[in-house]
CSV table of C-alpha atoms in Angstrom, one decimal:
chain,number,residue,atom,x,y,z
Q,1,UNK,CA,0.0,0.0,0.0
Q,2,UNK,CA,1.4,3.4,-1.0
Q,3,UNK,CA,2.3,5.9,1.7
Q,4,UNK,CA,1.4,9.5,1.8
Q,5,UNK,CA,4.5,10.8,0.1
Q,6,UNK,CA,4.3,8.3,-2.7
Q,7,UNK,CA,0.7,9.3,-3.3
Q,8,UNK,CA,1.6,13.0,-3.2
Q,9,UNK,CA,4.1,12.3,-6.0
Q,10,UNK,CA,1.3,10.7,-8.1
Q,11,UNK,CA,-0.8,13.8,-7.6
Q,12,UNK,CA,2.0,16.0,-8.9
Q,13,UNK,CA,3.1,13.7,-11.8
Q,14,UNK,CA,2.0,15.5,-15.0
Q,15,UNK,CA,2.2,12.2,-16.9
Q,16,UNK,CA,-0.6,10.7,-14.9
Q,17,UNK,CA,-4.2,11.0,-16.0
Q,18,UNK,CA,-6.3,13.6,-14.2
Q,19,UNK,CA,-8.5,10.8,-12.8
Q,20,UNK,CA,-5.4,9.0,-11.3
Q,21,UNK,CA,-4.1,12.3,-9.8
Q,22,UNK,CA,-7.5,13.0,-8.2
Q,23,UNK,CA,-7.8,9.5,-6.9
Q,24,UNK,CA,-4.3,9.8,-5.5
Q,25,UNK,CA,-5.3,12.9,-3.6
Q,26,UNK,CA,-8.4,11.2,-2.2
Q,27,UNK,CA,-6.1,8.3,-1.1
Q,28,UNK,CA,-3.8,10.8,0.7
Q,29,UNK,CA,-6.8,11.5,3.0
Q,30,UNK,CA,-6.8,7.8,4.0
Q,31,UNK,CA,-3.4,8.6,5.6
Q,32,UNK,CA,-4.0,12.1,6.8
Q,33,UNK,CA,-7.4,13.8,7.3
Q,34,UNK,CA,-7.5,16.2,10.2
Q,35,UNK,CA,-11.3,16.9,10.0
Q,36,UNK,CA,-12.2,13.3,9.0
Q,37,UNK,CA,-12.2,12.1,5.4
Q,38,UNK,CA,-15.2,13.9,4.0
Q,39,UNK,CA,-14.9,17.2,5.8
Q,40,UNK,CA,-11.2,17.4,4.9
Q,41,UNK,CA,-12.0,16.7,1.3
Q,42,UNK,CA,-14.6,19.5,1.2
Q,43,UNK,CA,-12.2,21.9,2.9
Q,44,UNK,CA,-9.5,21.2,0.3
Q,45,UNK,CA,-11.9,21.5,-2.6
Q,46,UNK,CA,-13.2,24.8,-1.2
Q,47,UNK,CA,-9.7,26.2,-0.7
Q,48,UNK,CA,-8.6,25.2,-4.2
Q,49,UNK,CA,-11.8,26.1,-6.0
Q,50,UNK,CA,-12.7,22.5,-7.0
Q,51,UNK,CA,-16.2,21.1,-7.1
Q,52,UNK,CA,-16.1,18.1,-4.7
Q,53,UNK,CA,-17.9,15.9,-7.3
Q,54,UNK,CA,-15.8,17.0,-10.2
Q,55,UNK,CA,-14.0,13.9,-11.6
Q,56,UNK,CA,-11.7,15.9,-13.9
Q,57,UNK,CA,-10.6,19.0,-12.0
Q,58,UNK,CA,-7.8,21.4,-13.1
Q,59,UNK,CA,-4.5,19.6,-12.2
Q,60,UNK,CA,-3.1,22.9,-10.8
Q,61,UNK,CA,-6.0,23.1,-8.4
Q,62,UNK,CA,-5.3,19.5,-7.2
Q,63,UNK,CA,-1.7,20.7,-6.4
Q,64,UNK,CA,-3.0,23.6,-4.4
Q,65,UNK,CA,-5.2,21.3,-2.4
Q,66,UNK,CA,-2.2,18.9,-1.9
Q,67,UNK,CA,0.0,21.7,-0.8
Q,68,UNK,CA,-2.5,22.7,1.9
Q,69,UNK,CA,-2.6,19.1,3.1
Q,70,UNK,CA,1.1,18.7,3.2
Q,71,UNK,CA,1.6,21.9,5.2
Q,72,UNK,CA,-0.8,20.7,7.8
Q,73,UNK,CA,0.8,17.2,7.9
Q,74,UNK,CA,4.2,18.8,8.5
Q,75,UNK,CA,2.8,20.6,11.6
Q,76,UNK,CA,1.3,17.3,12.8
Q,77,UNK,CA,4.4,15.3,12.3
Q,78,UNK,CA,6.4,17.8,14.2
Q,79,UNK,CA,3.9,17.6,17.1
Q,80,UNK,CA,4.0,13.8,17.0
Q,81,UNK,CA,7.8,13.8,17.1
Q,82,UNK,CA,7.8,16.1,20.1
Q,83,UNK,CA,5.1,14.0,21.8
Q,84,UNK,CA,7.1,10.8,21.3
Q,85,UNK,CA,10.2,12.5,22.8
Q,86,UNK,CA,8.3,13.8,25.8
Q,87,UNK,CA,6.8,10.4,26.5
Q,88,UNK,CA,10.2,8.8,26.3
Q,89,UNK,CA,11.5,11.2,28.9
Q,90,UNK,CA,8.5,10.7,31.1
Q,91,UNK,CA,8.9,6.9,31.0
Q,92,UNK,CA,12.6,7.3,31.8
Q,93,UNK,CA,11.6,9.3,34.8
Q,94,UNK,CA,9.1,6.6,35.9
Q,95,UNK,CA,5.9,8.2,34.6
Q,96,UNK,CA,4.3,5.3,32.9
Q,97,UNK,CA,0.7,6.5,32.7
Q,98,UNK,CA,0.1,9.3,30.2
Q,99,UNK,CA,-1.5,12.5,31.5
Q,100,UNK,CA,-5.2,13.1,30.9
Q,101,UNK,CA,-4.6,15.5,28.1
Q,102,UNK,CA,-2.8,12.8,26.2
Q,103,UNK,CA,-5.9,10.7,25.9
Q,104,UNK,CA,-6.8,13.0,22.9
Q,105,UNK,CA,-3.6,12.0,21.2
Q,106,UNK,CA,-4.4,8.2,21.4
Q,107,UNK,CA,-7.6,8.8,19.3
Q,108,UNK,CA,-5.7,10.7,16.6
Q,109,UNK,CA,-3.1,8.1,15.8
Q,110,UNK,CA,-2.1,8.3,12.1
Q,111,UNK,CA,-3.4,11.8,11.6
Q,112,UNK,CA,-7.1,11.1,11.0
Q,113,UNK,CA,-10.0,12.8,12.9
Q,114,UNK,CA,-7.5,15.1,14.8
Q,115,UNK,CA,-10.1,17.8,14.9
Q,116,UNK,CA,-13.2,16.1,13.6
Q,117,UNK,CA,-16.0,18.0,12.2
Q,118,UNK,CA,-19.6,16.9,12.8
Q,119,UNK,CA,-20.7,17.9,9.2
Q,120,UNK,CA,-18.6,17.4,6.1
Q,121,UNK,CA,-19.6,20.9,4.9
Q,122,UNK,CA,-19.1,22.8,8.2
Q,123,UNK,CA,-15.4,23.3,9.1
Q,124,UNK,CA,-13.1,26.1,10.2
Q,125,UNK,CA,-12.4,28.9,7.7
Q,126,UNK,CA,-8.6,29.0,8.6
Q,127,UNK,CA,-6.0,27.0,6.9
Q,128,UNK,CA,-5.5,23.4,8.2
Q,129,UNK,CA,-2.0,24.1,9.4
Q,130,UNK,CA,-3.2,27.1,11.5
Q,131,UNK,CA,-6.1,25.1,13.0
Q,132,UNK,CA,-3.7,22.3,14.0
Q,133,UNK,CA,-1.3,24.9,15.6
Q,134,UNK,CA,-4.1,26.4,17.6
Q,135,UNK,CA,-5.3,23.0,18.9
Q,136,UNK,CA,-1.8,21.9,19.8
Q,137,UNK,CA,-1.2,25.2,21.6
Q,138,UNK,CA,-4.4,24.7,23.5
Q,139,UNK,CA,-3.3,21.2,24.5
Q,140,UNK,CA,-0.1,22.6,25.9
Q,141,UNK,CA,-1.8,25.5,27.8
Q,142,UNK,CA,-4.3,25.7,30.7
Q,143,UNK,CA,-7.9,24.7,29.8
Q,144,UNK,CA,-10.0,27.6,28.5
Q,145,UNK,CA,-13.7,28.5,28.1
Q,146,UNK,CA,-13.9,28.8,24.3
Q,147,UNK,CA,-13.2,26.9,21.1
Q,148,UNK,CA,-9.4,26.9,20.6
Q,149,UNK,CA,-9.8,27.3,16.8
Q,150,UNK,CA,-12.3,30.2,16.5
Q,151,UNK,CA,-12.4,31.5,20.1
Q,152,UNK,CA,-16.2,31.4,20.2
Q,153,UNK,CA,-17.8,30.2,23.5
Q,154,UNK,CA,-21.0,28.8,22.0
Q,155,UNK,CA,-20.3,25.1,22.7
Q,156,UNK,CA,-23.0,22.4,22.4
Q,157,UNK,CA,-22.7,19.0,24.0
Q,158,UNK,CA,-23.5,16.2,21.4
Q,159,UNK,CA,-24.2,12.7,22.8
Q,160,UNK,CA,-24.5,11.2,19.3
Q,161,UNK,CA,-21.2,11.6,17.6
Q,162,UNK,CA,-20.4,8.8,15.0
Q,163,UNK,CA,-16.7,8.7,15.9
Q,164,UNK,CA,-14.4,8.5,18.9
Q,165,UNK,CA,-15.2,10.1,21.3
Q,166,UNK,CA,-18.9,9.1,20.9
Q,167,UNK,CA,-19.9,12.3,22.7
Q,168,UNK,CA,-18.4,15.7,23.4
Q,169,UNK,CA,-18.6,19.5,23.0
Q,170,UNK,CA,-19.1,20.8,19.5
Q,171,UNK,CA,-18.4,24.4,18.5
Q,172,UNK,CA,-21.5,26.0,17.0
Q,173,UNK,CA,-19.4,28.4,15.0
Q,174,UNK,CA,-16.7,26.4,13.2
Q,175,UNK,CA,-18.2,22.9,13.6
Q,176,UNK,CA,-15.3,21.1,15.2
Q,177,UNK,CA,-15.6,18.5,18.0
Q,178,UNK,CA,-13.5,20.4,20.6
Q,179,UNK,CA,-11.1,18.1,22.5
Q,180,UNK,CA,-12.6,18.0,26.1
Q,181,UNK,CA,-9.1,18.4,27.8
Q,182,UNK,CA,-8.7,21.9,26.4
Q,183,UNK,CA,-11.9,23.1,28.1
Q,184,UNK,CA,-12.5,24.0,31.8
Q,185,UNK,CA,-15.1,22.1,33.8
Q,186,UNK,CA,-17.3,25.2,33.7
Q,187,UNK,CA,-17.2,25.3,29.9
Q,188,UNK,CA,-18.1,21.6,29.7
Q,189,UNK,CA,-20.9,22.0,32.2
Q,190,UNK,CA,-22.3,24.9,30.2
Q,191,UNK,CA,-22.3,22.8,27.0
Q,192,UNK,CA,-24.2,20.1,28.8
Q,193,UNK,CA,-26.7,22.6,30.1
Q,194,UNK,CA,-27.4,23.8,26.6
Q,195,UNK,CA,-28.2,20.2,25.5
Q,196,UNK,CA,-30.8,20.0,28.3
Q,197,UNK,CA,-32.2,23.4,27.6
Q,198,UNK,CA,-32.6,22.5,23.9
Q,199,UNK,CA,-34.3,19.2,24.9
Q,200,UNK,CA,-36.8,20.8,27.2
Q,201,UNK,CA,-37.5,23.7,24.7
Q,202,UNK,CA,-38.5,21.0,22.1
Q,203,UNK,CA,-41.1,19.4,24.5
């Protein structure tokens, strides 16, 4: 099975058919898709000016989309390298159990669903690399009361997520499932209260 870099070369190869180049880009998302496969695809298409259903897009636009994905992947690989180094030092010091904030990292192994989006058509407006930097910075800081990506505090608890975690806070502004460890207990409680308020309002 081809890896991410081999597939990226196929996307850039002008001797390949446009269908193969597009398919290779889609396969890149099987190796790295920060928002989940569908939402990341829609983000890349939006950024590059491609119709998501277009089977023969402009090759130059495919390269624009690939470049966006590669930039974000570089940010993530640097984070994973730093994470591995830190865990190695912690184990050397006798800290065998990862910290609570590291539970998020276990669910993002391989670079898929790092910052999952509930809807494939609702995702942050910022570049993928910037979104990852903001989430990583939030993981390394004290918990806050707002979304680490867009800074909005309208968070809604969703008990029906079709991914891991199965439930969690969702930003009503940018659409991401906010990693619970970056939020204060108060922010999480407020998100749960909104769920109850919405349920009672519907009765």
